[in-house]
CSV table of C-alpha atoms and ligand atoms in Angstrom, one decimal:
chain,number,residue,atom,x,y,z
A,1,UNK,CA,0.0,0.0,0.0
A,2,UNK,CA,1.2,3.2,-0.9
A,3,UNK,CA,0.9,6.7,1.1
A,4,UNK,CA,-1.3,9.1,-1.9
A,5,UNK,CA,1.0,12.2,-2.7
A,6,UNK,CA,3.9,11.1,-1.3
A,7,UNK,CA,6.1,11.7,-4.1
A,8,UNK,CA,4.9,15.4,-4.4
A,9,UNK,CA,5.8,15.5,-1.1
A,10,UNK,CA,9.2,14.5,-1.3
A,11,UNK,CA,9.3,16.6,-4.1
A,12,UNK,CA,8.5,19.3,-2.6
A,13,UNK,CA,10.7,18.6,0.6
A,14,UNK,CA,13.6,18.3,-2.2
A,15,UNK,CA,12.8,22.2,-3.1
A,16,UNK,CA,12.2,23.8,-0.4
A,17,UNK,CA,15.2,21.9,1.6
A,18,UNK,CA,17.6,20.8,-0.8
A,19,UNK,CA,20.2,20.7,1.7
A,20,UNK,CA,17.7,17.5,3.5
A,21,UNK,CA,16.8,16.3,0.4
A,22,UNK,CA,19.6,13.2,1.1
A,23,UNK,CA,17.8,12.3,4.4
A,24,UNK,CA,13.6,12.3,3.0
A,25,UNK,CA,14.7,10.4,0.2
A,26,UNK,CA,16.7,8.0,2.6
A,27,UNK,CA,13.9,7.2,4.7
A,28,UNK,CA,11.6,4.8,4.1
A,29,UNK,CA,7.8,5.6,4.2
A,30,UNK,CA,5.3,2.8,5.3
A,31,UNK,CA,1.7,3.2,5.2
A,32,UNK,CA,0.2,2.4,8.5
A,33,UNK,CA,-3.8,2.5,8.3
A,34,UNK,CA,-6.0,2.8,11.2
A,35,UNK,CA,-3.0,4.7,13.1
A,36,UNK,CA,-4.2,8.5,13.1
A,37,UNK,CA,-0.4,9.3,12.7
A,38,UNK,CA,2.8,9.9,11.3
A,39,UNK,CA,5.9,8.6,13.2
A,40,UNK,CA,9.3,7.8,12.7
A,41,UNK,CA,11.8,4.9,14.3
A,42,UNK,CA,15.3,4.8,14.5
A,43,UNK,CA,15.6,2.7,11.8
A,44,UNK,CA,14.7,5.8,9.5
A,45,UNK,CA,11.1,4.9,8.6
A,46,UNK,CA,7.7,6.6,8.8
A,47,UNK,CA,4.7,4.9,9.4
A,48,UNK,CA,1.8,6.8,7.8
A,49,UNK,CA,-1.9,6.7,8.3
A,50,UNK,CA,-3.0,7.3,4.9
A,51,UNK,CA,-6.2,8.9,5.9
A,52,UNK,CA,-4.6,11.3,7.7
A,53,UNK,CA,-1.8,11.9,5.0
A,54,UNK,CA,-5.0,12.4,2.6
A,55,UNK,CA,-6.0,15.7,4.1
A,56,UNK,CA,-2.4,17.4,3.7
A,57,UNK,CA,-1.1,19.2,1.3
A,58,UNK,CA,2.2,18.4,-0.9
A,59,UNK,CA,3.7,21.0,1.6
A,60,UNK,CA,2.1,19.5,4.5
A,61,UNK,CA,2.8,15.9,4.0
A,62,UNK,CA,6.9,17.2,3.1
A,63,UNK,CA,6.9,19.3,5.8
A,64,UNK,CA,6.2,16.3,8.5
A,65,UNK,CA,8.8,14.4,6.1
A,66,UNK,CA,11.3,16.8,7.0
A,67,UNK,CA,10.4,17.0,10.4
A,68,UNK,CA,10.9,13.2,11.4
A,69,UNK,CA,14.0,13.4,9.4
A,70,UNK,CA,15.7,15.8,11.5
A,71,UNK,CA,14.6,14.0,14.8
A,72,UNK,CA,16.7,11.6,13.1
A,73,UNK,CA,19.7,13.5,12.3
A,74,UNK,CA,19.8,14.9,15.4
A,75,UNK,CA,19.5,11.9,17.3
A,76,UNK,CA,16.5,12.5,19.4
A,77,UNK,CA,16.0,8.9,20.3
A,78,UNK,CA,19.3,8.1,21.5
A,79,UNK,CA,19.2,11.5,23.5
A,80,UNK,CA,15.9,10.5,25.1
A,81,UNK,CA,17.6,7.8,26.5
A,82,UNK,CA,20.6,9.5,28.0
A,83,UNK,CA,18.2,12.0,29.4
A,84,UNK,CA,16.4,9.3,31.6
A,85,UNK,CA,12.9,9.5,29.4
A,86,UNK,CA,10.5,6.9,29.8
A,87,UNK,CA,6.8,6.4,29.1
A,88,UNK,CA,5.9,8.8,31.3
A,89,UNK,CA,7.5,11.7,30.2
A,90,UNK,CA,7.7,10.9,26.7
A,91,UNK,CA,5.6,12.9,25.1
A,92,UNK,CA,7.4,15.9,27.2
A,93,UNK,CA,10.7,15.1,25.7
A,94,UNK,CA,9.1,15.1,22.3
A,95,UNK,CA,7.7,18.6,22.9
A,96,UNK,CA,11.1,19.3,23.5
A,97,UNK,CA,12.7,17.8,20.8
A,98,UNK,CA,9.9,19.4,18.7
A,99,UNK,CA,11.0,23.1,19.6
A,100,UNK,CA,14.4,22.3,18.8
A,101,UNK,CA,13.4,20.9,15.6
A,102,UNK,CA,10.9,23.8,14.5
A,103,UNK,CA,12.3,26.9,15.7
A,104,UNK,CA,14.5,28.5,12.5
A,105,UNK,CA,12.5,25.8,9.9
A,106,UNK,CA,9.2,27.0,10.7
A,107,UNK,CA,10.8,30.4,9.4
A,108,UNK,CA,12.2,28.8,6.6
A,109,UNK,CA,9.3,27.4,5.2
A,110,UNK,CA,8.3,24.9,7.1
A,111,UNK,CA,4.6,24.2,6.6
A,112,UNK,CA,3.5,21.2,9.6
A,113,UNK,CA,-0.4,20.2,9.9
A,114,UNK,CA,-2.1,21.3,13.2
A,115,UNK,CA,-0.2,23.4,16.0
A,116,UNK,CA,3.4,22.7,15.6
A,117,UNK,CA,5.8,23.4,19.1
A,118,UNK,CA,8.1,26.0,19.4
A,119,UNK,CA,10.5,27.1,21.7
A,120,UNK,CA,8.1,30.3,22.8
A,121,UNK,CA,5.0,28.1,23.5
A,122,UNK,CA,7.5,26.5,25.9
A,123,UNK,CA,8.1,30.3,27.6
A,124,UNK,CA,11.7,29.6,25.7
A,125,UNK,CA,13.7,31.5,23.6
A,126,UNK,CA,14.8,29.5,20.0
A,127,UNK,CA,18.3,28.2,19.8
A,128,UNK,CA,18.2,25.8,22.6
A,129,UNK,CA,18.5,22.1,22.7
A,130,UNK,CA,16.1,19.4,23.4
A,131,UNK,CA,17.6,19.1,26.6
A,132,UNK,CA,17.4,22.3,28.2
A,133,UNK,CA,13.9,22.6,26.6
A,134,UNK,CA,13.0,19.5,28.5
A,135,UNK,CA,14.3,20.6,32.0
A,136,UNK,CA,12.9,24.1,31.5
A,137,UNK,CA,9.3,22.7,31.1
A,138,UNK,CA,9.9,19.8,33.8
A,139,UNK,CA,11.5,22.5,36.3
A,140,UNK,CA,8.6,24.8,35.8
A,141,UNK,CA,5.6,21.9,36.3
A,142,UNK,CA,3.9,21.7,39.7
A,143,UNK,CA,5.0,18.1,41.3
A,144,UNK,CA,2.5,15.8,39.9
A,145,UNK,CA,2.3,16.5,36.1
A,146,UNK,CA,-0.2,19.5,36.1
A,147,UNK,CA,0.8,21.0,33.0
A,148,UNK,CA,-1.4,20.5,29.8
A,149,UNK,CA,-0.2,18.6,27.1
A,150,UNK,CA,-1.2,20.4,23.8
A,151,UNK,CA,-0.2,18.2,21.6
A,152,UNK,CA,-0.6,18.2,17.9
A,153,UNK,CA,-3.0,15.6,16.7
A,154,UNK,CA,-0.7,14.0,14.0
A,155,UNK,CA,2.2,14.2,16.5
A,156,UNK,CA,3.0,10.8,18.0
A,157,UNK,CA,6.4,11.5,16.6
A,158,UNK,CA,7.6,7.9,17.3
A,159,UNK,CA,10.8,5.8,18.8
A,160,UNK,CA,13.0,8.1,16.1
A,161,UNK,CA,12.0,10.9,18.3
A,162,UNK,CA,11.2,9.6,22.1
A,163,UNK,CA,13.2,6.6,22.3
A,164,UNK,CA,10.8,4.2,23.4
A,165,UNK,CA,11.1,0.7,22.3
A,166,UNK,CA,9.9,0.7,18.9
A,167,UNK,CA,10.0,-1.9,16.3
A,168,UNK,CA,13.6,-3.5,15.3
A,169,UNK,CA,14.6,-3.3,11.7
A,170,UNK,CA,14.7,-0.7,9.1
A,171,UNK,CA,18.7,1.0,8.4
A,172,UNK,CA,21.4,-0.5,10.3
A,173,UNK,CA,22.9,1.6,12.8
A,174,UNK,CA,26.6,2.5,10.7
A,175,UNK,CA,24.0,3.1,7.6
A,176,UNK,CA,22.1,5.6,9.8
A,177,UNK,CA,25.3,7.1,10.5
A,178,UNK,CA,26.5,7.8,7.4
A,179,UNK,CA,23.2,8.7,6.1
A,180,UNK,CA,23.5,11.9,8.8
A,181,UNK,CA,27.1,12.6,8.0
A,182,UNK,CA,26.0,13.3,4.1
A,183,UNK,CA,23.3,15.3,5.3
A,184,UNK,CA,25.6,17.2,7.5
A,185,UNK,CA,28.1,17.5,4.2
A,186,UNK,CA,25.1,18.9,2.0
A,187,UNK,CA,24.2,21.3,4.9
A,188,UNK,CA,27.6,22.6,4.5
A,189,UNK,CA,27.9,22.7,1.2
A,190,UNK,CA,24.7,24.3,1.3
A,191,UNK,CA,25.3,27.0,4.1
A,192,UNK,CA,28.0,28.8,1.7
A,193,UNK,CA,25.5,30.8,0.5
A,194,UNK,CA,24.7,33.0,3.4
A,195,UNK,CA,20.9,32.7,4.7
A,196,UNK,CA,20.8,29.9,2.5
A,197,UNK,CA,20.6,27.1,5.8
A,198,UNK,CA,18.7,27.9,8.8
A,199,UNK,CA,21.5,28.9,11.6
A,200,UNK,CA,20.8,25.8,13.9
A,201,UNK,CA,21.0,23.2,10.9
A,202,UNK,CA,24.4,24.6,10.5
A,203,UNK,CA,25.6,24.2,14.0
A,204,UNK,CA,24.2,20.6,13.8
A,205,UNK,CA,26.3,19.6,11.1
A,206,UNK,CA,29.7,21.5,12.0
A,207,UNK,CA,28.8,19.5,15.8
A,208,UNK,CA,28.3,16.4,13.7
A,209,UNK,CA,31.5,16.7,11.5
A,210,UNK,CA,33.3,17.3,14.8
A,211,UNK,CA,37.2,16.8,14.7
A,212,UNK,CA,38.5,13.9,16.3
A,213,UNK,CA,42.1,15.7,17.2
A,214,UNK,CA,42.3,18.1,19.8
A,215,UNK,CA,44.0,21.0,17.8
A,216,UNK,CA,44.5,23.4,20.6
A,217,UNK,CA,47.1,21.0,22.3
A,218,UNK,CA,48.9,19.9,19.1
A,219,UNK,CA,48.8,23.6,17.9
A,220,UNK,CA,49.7,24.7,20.9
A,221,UNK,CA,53.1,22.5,21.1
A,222,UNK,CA,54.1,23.0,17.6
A,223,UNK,CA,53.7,26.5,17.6
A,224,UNK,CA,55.5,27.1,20.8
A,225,UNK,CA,58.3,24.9,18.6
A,226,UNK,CA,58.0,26.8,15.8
A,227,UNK,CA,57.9,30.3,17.8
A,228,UNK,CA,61.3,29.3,20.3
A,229,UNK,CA,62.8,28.3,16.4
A,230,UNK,CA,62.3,31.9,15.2
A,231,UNK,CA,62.8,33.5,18.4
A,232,UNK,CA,66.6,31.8,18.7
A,233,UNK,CA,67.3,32.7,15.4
A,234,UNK,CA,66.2,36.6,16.1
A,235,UNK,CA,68.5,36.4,19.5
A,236,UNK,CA,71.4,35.3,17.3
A,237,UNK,CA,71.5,37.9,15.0
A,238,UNK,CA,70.9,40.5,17.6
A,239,UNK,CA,73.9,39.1,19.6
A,240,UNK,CA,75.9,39.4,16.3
A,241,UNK,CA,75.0,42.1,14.3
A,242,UNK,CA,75.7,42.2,10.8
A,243,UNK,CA,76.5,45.5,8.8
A,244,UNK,CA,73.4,45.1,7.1
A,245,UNK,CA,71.4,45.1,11.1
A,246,UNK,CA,73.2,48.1,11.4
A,247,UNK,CA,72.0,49.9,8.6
A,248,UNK,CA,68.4,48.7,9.5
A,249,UNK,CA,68.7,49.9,13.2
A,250,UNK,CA,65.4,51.7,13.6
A,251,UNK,CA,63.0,48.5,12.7
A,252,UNK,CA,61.8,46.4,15.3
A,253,UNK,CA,63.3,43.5,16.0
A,254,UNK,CA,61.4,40.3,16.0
A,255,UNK,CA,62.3,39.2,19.5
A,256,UNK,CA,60.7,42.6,20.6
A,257,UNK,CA,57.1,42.0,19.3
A,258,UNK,CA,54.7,38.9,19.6
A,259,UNK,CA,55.1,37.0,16.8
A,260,UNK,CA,51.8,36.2,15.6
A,261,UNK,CA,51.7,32.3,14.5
A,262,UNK,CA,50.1,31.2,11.0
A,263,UNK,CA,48.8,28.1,10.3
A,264,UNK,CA,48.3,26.4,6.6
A,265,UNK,CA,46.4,23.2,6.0
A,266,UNK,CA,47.0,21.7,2.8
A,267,UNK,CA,43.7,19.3,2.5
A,268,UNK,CA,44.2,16.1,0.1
A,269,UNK,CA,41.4,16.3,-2.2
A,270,UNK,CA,43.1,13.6,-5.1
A,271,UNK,CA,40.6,10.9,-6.5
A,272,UNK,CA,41.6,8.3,-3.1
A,273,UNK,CA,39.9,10.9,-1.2
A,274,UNK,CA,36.3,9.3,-0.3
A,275,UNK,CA,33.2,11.8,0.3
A,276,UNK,CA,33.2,10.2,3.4
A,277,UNK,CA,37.4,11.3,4.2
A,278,UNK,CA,36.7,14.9,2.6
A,279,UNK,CA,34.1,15.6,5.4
A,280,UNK,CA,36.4,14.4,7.7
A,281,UNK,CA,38.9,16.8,6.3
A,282,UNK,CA,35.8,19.6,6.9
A,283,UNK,CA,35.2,18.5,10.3
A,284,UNK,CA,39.1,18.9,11.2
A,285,UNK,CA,39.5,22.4,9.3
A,286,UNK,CA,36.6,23.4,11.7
A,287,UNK,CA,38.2,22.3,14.8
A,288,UNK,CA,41.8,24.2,13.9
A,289,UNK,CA,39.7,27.4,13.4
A,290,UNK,CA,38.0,26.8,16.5
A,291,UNK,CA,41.4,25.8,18.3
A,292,UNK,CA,43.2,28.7,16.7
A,293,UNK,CA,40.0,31.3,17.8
A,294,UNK,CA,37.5,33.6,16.0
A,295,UNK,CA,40.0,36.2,15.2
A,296,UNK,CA,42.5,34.0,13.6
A,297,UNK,CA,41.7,33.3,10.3
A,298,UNK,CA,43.3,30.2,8.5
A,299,UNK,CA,44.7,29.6,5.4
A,300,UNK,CA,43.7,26.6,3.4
A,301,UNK,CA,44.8,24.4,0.3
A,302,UNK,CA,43.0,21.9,-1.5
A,303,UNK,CA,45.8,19.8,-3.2
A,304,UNK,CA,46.0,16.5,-5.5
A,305,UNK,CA,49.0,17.5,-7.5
A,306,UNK,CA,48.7,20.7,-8.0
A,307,UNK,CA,47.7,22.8,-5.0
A,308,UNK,CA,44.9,25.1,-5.5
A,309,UNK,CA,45.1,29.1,-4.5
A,310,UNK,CA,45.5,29.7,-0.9
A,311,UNK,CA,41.7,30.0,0.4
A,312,UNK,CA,41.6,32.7,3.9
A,313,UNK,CA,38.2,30.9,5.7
A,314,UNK,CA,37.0,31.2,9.0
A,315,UNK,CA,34.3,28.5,8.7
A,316,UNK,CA,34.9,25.3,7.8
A,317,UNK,CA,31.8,26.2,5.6
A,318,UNK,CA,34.3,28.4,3.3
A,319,UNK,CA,36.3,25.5,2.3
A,320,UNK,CA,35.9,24.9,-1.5
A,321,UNK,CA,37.8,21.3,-1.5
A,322,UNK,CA,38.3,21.1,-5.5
A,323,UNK,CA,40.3,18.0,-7.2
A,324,UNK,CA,40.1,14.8,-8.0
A,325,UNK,CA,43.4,13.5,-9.5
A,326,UNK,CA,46.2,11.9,-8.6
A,327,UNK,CA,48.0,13.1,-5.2
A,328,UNK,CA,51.2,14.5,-4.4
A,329,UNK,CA,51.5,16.6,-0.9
A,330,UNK,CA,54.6,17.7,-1.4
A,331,UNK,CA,53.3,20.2,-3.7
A,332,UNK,CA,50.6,21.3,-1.3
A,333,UNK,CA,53.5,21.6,1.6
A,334,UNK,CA,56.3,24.0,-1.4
A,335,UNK,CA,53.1,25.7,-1.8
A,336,UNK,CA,52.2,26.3,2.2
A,337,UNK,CA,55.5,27.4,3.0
A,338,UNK,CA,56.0,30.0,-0.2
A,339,UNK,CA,52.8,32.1,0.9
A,340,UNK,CA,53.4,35.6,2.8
A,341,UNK,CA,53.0,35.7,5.5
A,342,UNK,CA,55.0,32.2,5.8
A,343,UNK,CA,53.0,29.9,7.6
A,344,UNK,CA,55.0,28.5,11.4
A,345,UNK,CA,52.7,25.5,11.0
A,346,UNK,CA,51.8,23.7,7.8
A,347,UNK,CA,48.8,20.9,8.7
A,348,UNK,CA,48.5,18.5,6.1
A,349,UNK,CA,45.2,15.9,6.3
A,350,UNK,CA,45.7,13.1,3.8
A,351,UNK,CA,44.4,9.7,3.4
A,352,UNK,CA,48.4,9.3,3.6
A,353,UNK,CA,48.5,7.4,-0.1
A,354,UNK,CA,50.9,10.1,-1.2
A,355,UNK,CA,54.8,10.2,-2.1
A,356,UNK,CA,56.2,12.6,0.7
A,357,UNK,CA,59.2,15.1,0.0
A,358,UNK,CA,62.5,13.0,1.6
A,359,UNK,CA,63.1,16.3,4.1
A,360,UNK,CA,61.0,19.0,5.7
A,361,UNK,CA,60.6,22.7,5.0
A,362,UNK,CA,62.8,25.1,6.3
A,363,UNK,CA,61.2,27.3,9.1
A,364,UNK,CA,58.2,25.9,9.0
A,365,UNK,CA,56.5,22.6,11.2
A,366,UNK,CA,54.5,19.9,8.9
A,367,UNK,CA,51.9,17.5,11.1
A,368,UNK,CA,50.3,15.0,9.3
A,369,UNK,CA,46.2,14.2,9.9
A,370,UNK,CA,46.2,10.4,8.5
A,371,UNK,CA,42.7,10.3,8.4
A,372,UNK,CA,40.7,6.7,8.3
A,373,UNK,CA,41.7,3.8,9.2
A,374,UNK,CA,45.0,1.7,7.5
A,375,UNK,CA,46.5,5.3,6.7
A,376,UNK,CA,50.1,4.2,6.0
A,377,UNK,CA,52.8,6.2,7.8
A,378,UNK,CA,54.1,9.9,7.3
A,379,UNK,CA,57.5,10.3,6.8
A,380,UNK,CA,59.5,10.6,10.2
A,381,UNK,CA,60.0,14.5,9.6
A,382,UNK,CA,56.6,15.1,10.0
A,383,UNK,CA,54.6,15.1,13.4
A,384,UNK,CA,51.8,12.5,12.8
A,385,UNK,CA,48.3,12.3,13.8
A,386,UNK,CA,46.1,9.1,13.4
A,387,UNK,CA,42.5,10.9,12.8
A,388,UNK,CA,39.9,7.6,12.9
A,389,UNK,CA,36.9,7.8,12.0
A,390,UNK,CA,33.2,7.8,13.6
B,1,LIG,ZN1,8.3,15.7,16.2
């Protein structure tokens, strides 16, 4: 049995949120008469009474699509469960989960049947997670479940959403998994056109994408190397001036001011490099801006074997990761340390299936990402990184 208009639903979904498209068309949609609702499990399918799906609109029907989907993609069921719901306070957690769903989608475009929850019929402001929904509405109940449950008639939202023991089956969980990583990619490739992705969509999928190394310590190290390198080498020539210091005597020397560290990253984006490695490679950019701070902006090479012009970002969201051929990083590292100013620390995040120069760069660190598993080794000039994945 098949759920009427559900392909100019999708369709629709597809339009209006291209950046989701991935996840609707992923899930599977089961029709479910006699239910009196549309729900979701974590096995990424909707059950669907058809006599209530007959009512909606194209918009309608794709806007509950996209709805379920992102209690998917954000987890909601699994989070349920760490939060200690159970039957009882199901259908609060949903509420919750709702308002962190609906708050920037409802603006744009969303179009759900009935009375759809959002943060400000909680007394909440938007932006919030599920969570803090959840003990806002709990912490302001009386102590025996006096407040009224409004809740939309369609919205049983299901396991997907509450956690509950629902019916086994449907995507396995690593499918699931990297059904909401390509989301998150699309949402980032999306979300370079400003205003083009709601706000909290975005921070989902950078949060999702989220590096696996902790930059600030590694940074931290190999700048303080890279720094005490240029910072003897200035106390050298001060202690032994040259003629031509002489001449120059009014600049200011190095050792006198901060030096202010740049960082490169030469991403591998030859034909080895799986969608899967490249958003990897997204998800680590975002953490070395985020190590390095706000004001920091960092420079940022796509390389196969040519390296591609020097990219300033300071959102992973910037990164245009253009390629596809064959893969040499030595030309991504020559072209890292010739940009002004020179970079102190050159990050390179490769699948590691690349022929390596046989020395480093003058004046200038190299770490290695190796990202997935079975990278082969970096050459021993190098700091290495082992970046697994999920
Ligand atoms: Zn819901």
């Amino acid at each position: 049995m098949t759920i009427p208009g559900l392909a100019a639903a999708r369709l629709w979904a597809a339009m209006r949120f291209p950046y989701l498209a991935t996840g609707v068309f992923g899930a599977t949609v089961i029709a479910e008469p006699g239910s009196g609702t549309v729900s979701v499990d974590e096995g990424w399918r909707m059950h669907a009474d058809p006599e209530l799906t007959g009512e909606w609109t194209a918009a309608q029907l794709g806007s509950v699509l996209v709805h379920h989907v992102c209690h998917l993609l954000r987890t909601h069921g699994d989070r349920a469960k760490l939060a200690g719901v159970g039957p009882d306070e199901a259908s609060e957690w949903v509420r919750a989960a709702d308002a962190e769903i609906n708050d920037d989608l409802i603006s744009a475009g969303l179009d759900l049947p009935g009375d759809p929850v959002i943060p400000r019929a909680l007394g909440q402001p938007d932006g919030l997670l599920a969570e803090q929904y959840y003990e806002a509405t709990r912490a302001g109940k009386g102590p025996r479940g006096d407040n009224p449950r409004r809740l939309s008639e369609w919205l049983d939202c299901g396991s997907g959403a509450d956690g509950q023991p629902g019916g086994d089956g449907g995507l396995p969980r690593w499918q699931a998994e990297l059904l909401r990583r390509q989301v998150a990619q699309d949402v980032i490739a999306h979300g370079k056109q400003p205003g083009a992705v709601p706000a909290g969509l975005l921070r989902w999928a950078a949060e999702t994408l989220s590096p696996k190394v902790n930059w600030r310590r590694l940074l931290a190290a190999e700048l303080r190397r890279a720094i005490s390198e240029v910072a003897g080498a200035v106390d050298y020539s001060y202690r032994k001036p040259s003629r031509r210091s002489a001449v120059t005597g009014d600049v200011i020397l190095p050792a006198l001011r901060r030096p202010v560290p740049e960082v490169a990253v030469v991403c591998d984006t030859s034909g080895s490099m799986t969608e899967d490695l490249l958003a990897m490679v997204l998800a680590e950019v975002e953490g070395l801006l985020r190590s390095l701070g706000l004001a920091r902006r960092l420079r940022v090479l796509a390389c196969d074997t040519a390296a591609a012009p020097a990219q300033r970002v300071s959102s992973a969201r910037q990164v245009t990761l253009v390629g596809g051929g064959g893969t040499d990083m030595g030309i991504g590292i020559a072209a890292a340390a010739a940009l002004r100013p020179r970079p102190a620390v050159c990050v390179v995040l490769t699948d590691g299936y690349t022929p390596w120069p046989s020395g480093g760069p003058k004046g200038m660190r190299v770490v290695v990402g190796l990202l997935g598993d079975g990278a082969p080794d970096a050459p021993e000039w190098a700091r290495s990184v082992r970046v697994h994945a999920a």
